[in-house]
mmCIF file of C-alpha atoms in Angstrom:
data_model
loop_
_atom_site.group_PDB
_atom_site.id
_atom_site.type_symbol
_atom_site.label_atom_id
_atom_site.label_comp_id
_atom_site.label_asym_id
_atom_site.label_seq_id
_atom_site.Cartn_x
_atom_site.Cartn_y
_atom_site.Cartn_z
ATOM 1 C CA MET C 1 -4.555 -5.039 42.249
ATOM 2 C CA THR C 2 -6.870 -7.530 40.604
ATOM 3 C CA TRP C 3 -10.608 -7.158 40.680
ATOM 4 C CA GLY C 4 -11.261 -10.797 39.856
ATOM 5 C CA LEU C 5 -13.154 -9.927 36.668
ATOM 6 C CA LYS C 6 -12.721 -12.304 33.783
ATOM 7 C CA LEU C 7 -14.385 -11.808 30.435
ATOM 8 C CA GLY C 8 -14.963 -14.709 28.098
ATOM 9 C CA VAL C 9 -14.662 -14.407 24.321
ATOM 10 C CA ALA C 10 -18.435 -13.972 23.941
ATOM 11 C CA ASP C 11 -18.448 -11.280 26.629
ATOM 12 C CA MET C 12 -15.625 -9.402 24.916
ATOM 13 C CA ALA C 13 -17.351 -9.590 21.520
ATOM 14 C CA ALA C 14 -20.575 -8.283 23.021
ATOM 15 C CA GLU C 15 -18.661 -5.548 24.830
ATOM 16 C CA ASP C 16 -16.876 -4.583 21.614
ATOM 17 C CA GLU C 17 -20.158 -4.134 19.751
ATOM 18 C CA ARG C 18 -21.312 -1.711 22.443
ATOM 19 C CA SER C 19 -24.881 -1.946 21.199
ATOM 20 C CA GLU C 20 -26.164 -1.004 24.631
ATOM 21 C CA TYR C 21 -23.011 0.562 25.995
ATOM 22 C CA ASP C 22 -24.030 3.492 28.168
ATOM 23 C CA PRO C 23 -21.108 4.681 30.282
ATOM 24 C CA PRO C 24 -21.782 6.998 33.184
ATOM 25 C CA ALA C 25 -21.469 10.724 32.531
ATOM 26 C CA ARG C 26 -18.515 10.925 34.909
ATOM 27 C CA LEU C 27 -16.540 8.546 32.680
ATOM 28 C CA ARG C 28 -17.579 10.296 29.472
ATOM 29 C CA GLU C 29 -16.097 13.548 30.793
ATOM 30 C CA LEU C 30 -12.658 12.117 31.597
ATOM 31 C CA PRO C 31 -10.066 13.066 28.952
ATOM 32 C CA SER C 32 -8.398 9.664 29.409
ATOM 33 C CA TRP C 33 -11.695 7.872 28.705
ATOM 34 C CA GLN C 34 -12.400 10.099 25.696
ATOM 35 C CA ALA C 35 -8.929 9.495 24.274
ATOM 36 C CA SER C 36 -9.350 5.755 24.776
ATOM 37 C CA GLU C 37 -12.702 5.727 22.984
ATOM 38 C CA ILE C 38 -11.364 7.754 20.068
ATOM 39 C CA ALA C 39 -8.371 5.396 19.851
ATOM 40 C CA ARG C 40 -10.744 2.395 19.798
ATOM 41 C CA ARG C 41 -12.748 3.963 16.949
ATOM 42 C CA ALA C 42 -9.577 4.878 15.072
ATOM 43 C CA ARG C 43 -8.191 1.320 15.405
ATOM 44 C CA ARG C 44 -11.429 -0.107 14.047
ATOM 45 C CA LEU C 45 -11.490 2.269 11.070
ATOM 46 C CA VAL C 46 -7.810 1.666 10.277
ATOM 47 C CA ASP C 47 -8.125 -2.105 10.683
ATOM 48 C CA GLU C 48 -11.129 -2.190 8.352
ATOM 49 C CA ALA C 49 -9.396 0.003 5.765
ATOM 50 C CA LEU C 50 -6.266 -2.140 5.760
ATOM 51 C CA GLU C 51 -8.225 -5.389 5.784
ATOM 52 C CA GLU C 52 -9.841 -4.389 2.488
ATOM 53 C CA GLN C 53 -6.333 -4.515 0.998
ATOM 54 C CA GLY C 54 -5.416 -7.768 2.776
ATOM 55 C CA ALA C 55 -3.090 -5.974 5.190
ATOM 56 C CA ARG C 56 -2.826 -5.429 8.922
ATOM 57 C CA ARG C 57 -1.644 -2.450 10.959
ATOM 58 C CA GLN C 58 1.799 -3.985 11.570
ATOM 59 C CA HIS C 59 2.267 -4.547 7.823
ATOM 60 C CA PHE C 60 1.573 -0.855 7.276
ATOM 61 C CA THR C 61 3.919 0.106 10.108
ATOM 62 C CA VAL C 62 6.823 -1.904 8.699
ATOM 63 C CA LEU C 63 6.289 -0.720 5.122
ATOM 64 C CA THR C 64 6.034 2.906 6.261
ATOM 65 C CA SER C 65 9.214 2.620 8.326
ATOM 66 C CA LEU C 66 11.156 1.142 5.430
ATOM 67 C CA ALA C 67 9.872 3.845 3.069
ATOM 68 C CA GLU C 68 10.626 6.748 5.438
ATOM 69 C CA GLN C 69 13.641 5.502 7.379
ATOM 70 C CA GLY C 70 15.250 3.225 4.814
ATOM 71 C CA PRO C 71 16.449 -0.373 4.893
ATOM 72 C CA ALA C 72 17.428 -1.851 8.233
ATOM 73 C CA SER C 73 18.536 -5.080 9.791
ATOM 74 C CA GLN C 74 15.723 -7.149 11.232
ATOM 75 C CA ALA C 75 16.998 -6.437 14.750
ATOM 76 C CA ALA C 76 17.185 -2.679 14.137
ATOM 77 C CA LEU C 77 13.736 -2.671 12.545
ATOM 78 C CA GLY C 78 12.287 -4.491 15.558
ATOM 79 C CA ARG C 79 13.867 -2.010 17.969
ATOM 80 C CA ARG C 80 12.800 0.963 15.854
ATOM 81 C CA LEU C 81 9.163 -0.183 15.804
ATOM 82 C CA TRP C 82 8.993 -1.934 19.185
ATOM 83 C CA ILE C 83 7.970 -5.201 17.556
ATOM 84 C CA ASP C 84 9.040 -8.438 19.220
ATOM 85 C CA ARG C 85 11.575 -10.480 17.227
ATOM 86 C CA SER C 86 9.278 -13.486 16.676
ATOM 87 C CA ASP C 87 6.328 -11.270 15.707
ATOM 88 C CA LEU C 88 8.523 -9.286 13.308
ATOM 89 C CA HIS C 89 9.825 -12.481 11.731
ATOM 90 C CA ALA C 90 6.247 -13.591 10.958
ATOM 91 C CA ILE C 91 5.314 -10.141 9.602
ATOM 92 C CA LEU C 92 8.387 -10.043 7.375
ATOM 93 C CA ASN C 93 7.647 -13.557 6.100
ATOM 94 C CA GLU C 94 4.194 -12.391 5.014
ATOM 95 C CA LEU C 95 5.512 -9.221 3.391
ATOM 96 C CA GLN C 96 8.264 -11.132 1.593
ATOM 97 C CA ARG C 97 5.793 -13.799 0.429
ATOM 98 C CA ASP C 98 3.765 -11.012 -1.183
ATOM 99 C CA GLY C 99 6.862 -9.477 -2.785
ATOM 100 C CA LEU C 100 6.637 -6.261 -0.756
ATOM 101 C CA ILE C 101 10.051 -6.526 0.911
ATOM 102 C CA ASP C 102 13.364 -8.232 0.297
ATOM 103 C CA ARG C 103 15.652 -9.670 2.966
ATOM 104 C CA VAL C 104 19.261 -9.904 1.903
ATOM 105 C CA ARG C 105 22.469 -10.673 3.752
ATOM 106 C CA ASP C 106 24.261 -7.596 4.995
ATOM 107 C CA GLU C 107 27.537 -7.377 3.064
ATOM 108 C CA ARG C 108 29.314 -5.899 6.102
ATOM 109 C CA ASP C 109 27.998 -8.524 8.539
ATOM 110 C CA ARG C 110 26.921 -11.804 6.946
ATOM 111 C CA ARG C 111 25.088 -12.798 10.147
ATOM 112 C CA ARG C 112 22.498 -10.081 9.599
ATOM 113 C CA ASN C 113 19.655 -9.705 7.144
ATOM 114 C CA VAL C 114 18.840 -6.261 5.792
ATOM 115 C CA VAL C 115 15.179 -5.614 5.072
ATOM 116 C CA ALA C 116 14.296 -3.299 2.191
ATOM 117 C CA LEU C 117 11.122 -2.194 0.477
ATOM 118 C CA THR C 118 10.622 -3.480 -3.067
ATOM 119 C CA ARG C 119 9.065 -1.558 -5.939
ATOM 120 C CA ARG C 120 5.932 -3.638 -5.429
ATOM 121 C CA GLY C 121 6.046 -2.705 -1.734
ATOM 122 C CA THR C 122 6.194 0.984 -2.605
ATOM 123 C CA THR C 123 3.154 0.612 -4.850
ATOM 124 C CA ALA C 124 1.268 -1.324 -2.169
ATOM 125 C CA LEU C 125 2.161 1.316 0.424
ATOM 126 C CA LYS C 126 0.658 4.041 -1.775
ATOM 127 C CA ARG C 127 -2.626 2.106 -1.885
ATOM 128 C CA LEU C 128 -2.513 1.549 1.874
ATOM 129 C CA ASP C 129 -1.796 5.255 2.438
ATOM 130 C CA GLN C 130 -4.987 6.105 0.525
ATOM 131 C CA ARG C 131 -6.957 3.678 2.693
ATOM 132 C CA ILE C 132 -5.417 5.124 5.864
ATOM 133 C CA ASP C 133 -6.202 8.666 4.702
ATOM 134 C CA GLY C 134 -9.815 7.598 4.190
ATOM 135 C CA ALA C 135 -9.962 6.158 7.700
ATOM 136 C CA GLN C 136 -8.554 9.391 9.129
ATOM 137 C CA SER C 137 -11.133 11.422 7.219
ATOM 138 C CA ALA C 138 -13.913 9.194 8.515
ATOM 139 C CA LEU C 139 -12.660 9.544 12.081
ATOM 140 C CA LEU C 140 -12.375 13.334 11.867
ATOM 141 C CA GLN C 141 -15.478 13.875 9.720
ATOM 142 C CA PRO C 142 -17.412 15.812 12.394
ATOM 143 C CA LEU C 143 -14.632 18.430 12.594
ATOM 144 C CA SER C 144 -13.982 21.399 10.335
ATOM 145 C CA ALA C 145 -10.583 21.756 8.654
ATOM 146 C CA ALA C 146 -9.540 24.308 11.284
ATOM 147 C CA GLU C 147 -10.674 22.022 14.106
ATOM 148 C CA ARG C 148 -8.724 19.121 12.575
ATOM 149 C CA ARG C 149 -5.565 21.238 12.496
ATOM 150 C CA GLU C 150 -6.139 22.319 16.096
ATOM 151 C CA LEU C 151 -6.750 18.733 17.231
ATOM 152 C CA ARG C 152 -3.521 17.601 15.567
ATOM 153 C CA ARG C 153 -1.640 20.472 17.205
ATOM 154 C CA LEU C 154 -3.027 19.628 20.641
ATOM 155 C CA LEU C 155 -2.367 15.909 20.260
ATOM 156 C CA ARG C 156 1.220 16.616 19.173
ATOM 157 C CA ARG C 157 1.642 18.877 22.212
ATOM 158 C CA LEU C 158 0.391 16.144 24.536
ATOM 159 C CA LEU C 159 2.648 13.561 22.908
ATOM 160 C CA ASP C 160 5.692 15.822 22.988
ATOM 161 C CA GLY C 161 5.082 16.708 26.635
ATOM 162 C CA ALA C 162 4.913 13.101 27.756
#
């Protein structure tokens, strides 16, 4: 179903600022709306934290995957992270340009490139992790340590039950 609503760029920017955003109480009480709003805030905090280091969320995602899950072919990395092949190619070009990853021919299959984290990439990831941790702290600031643990437990339960 389409409602025929189209927002222009200026409308979306104004909506994003939410300077006068006053949703109805019924919406504010919906768990789906609350989760969406928290996700929007979290994205903004994470994006700002990464931007200060000249990185984007997908850069962080790729670097984290390589650090935790090890080197992978470009195709496997794309499947693992659900990143489209052309988007991944551009991301990897940026990371390689900055010396954060290496792409080398797979010795077992010369048609494939294997992507691996470099030493410089590991160092950069540590800095990004600190920025991400700061964004998480800012997001969860209103909660006590016990409430943060409980929120994480409940979120994990919802994710695991889906």
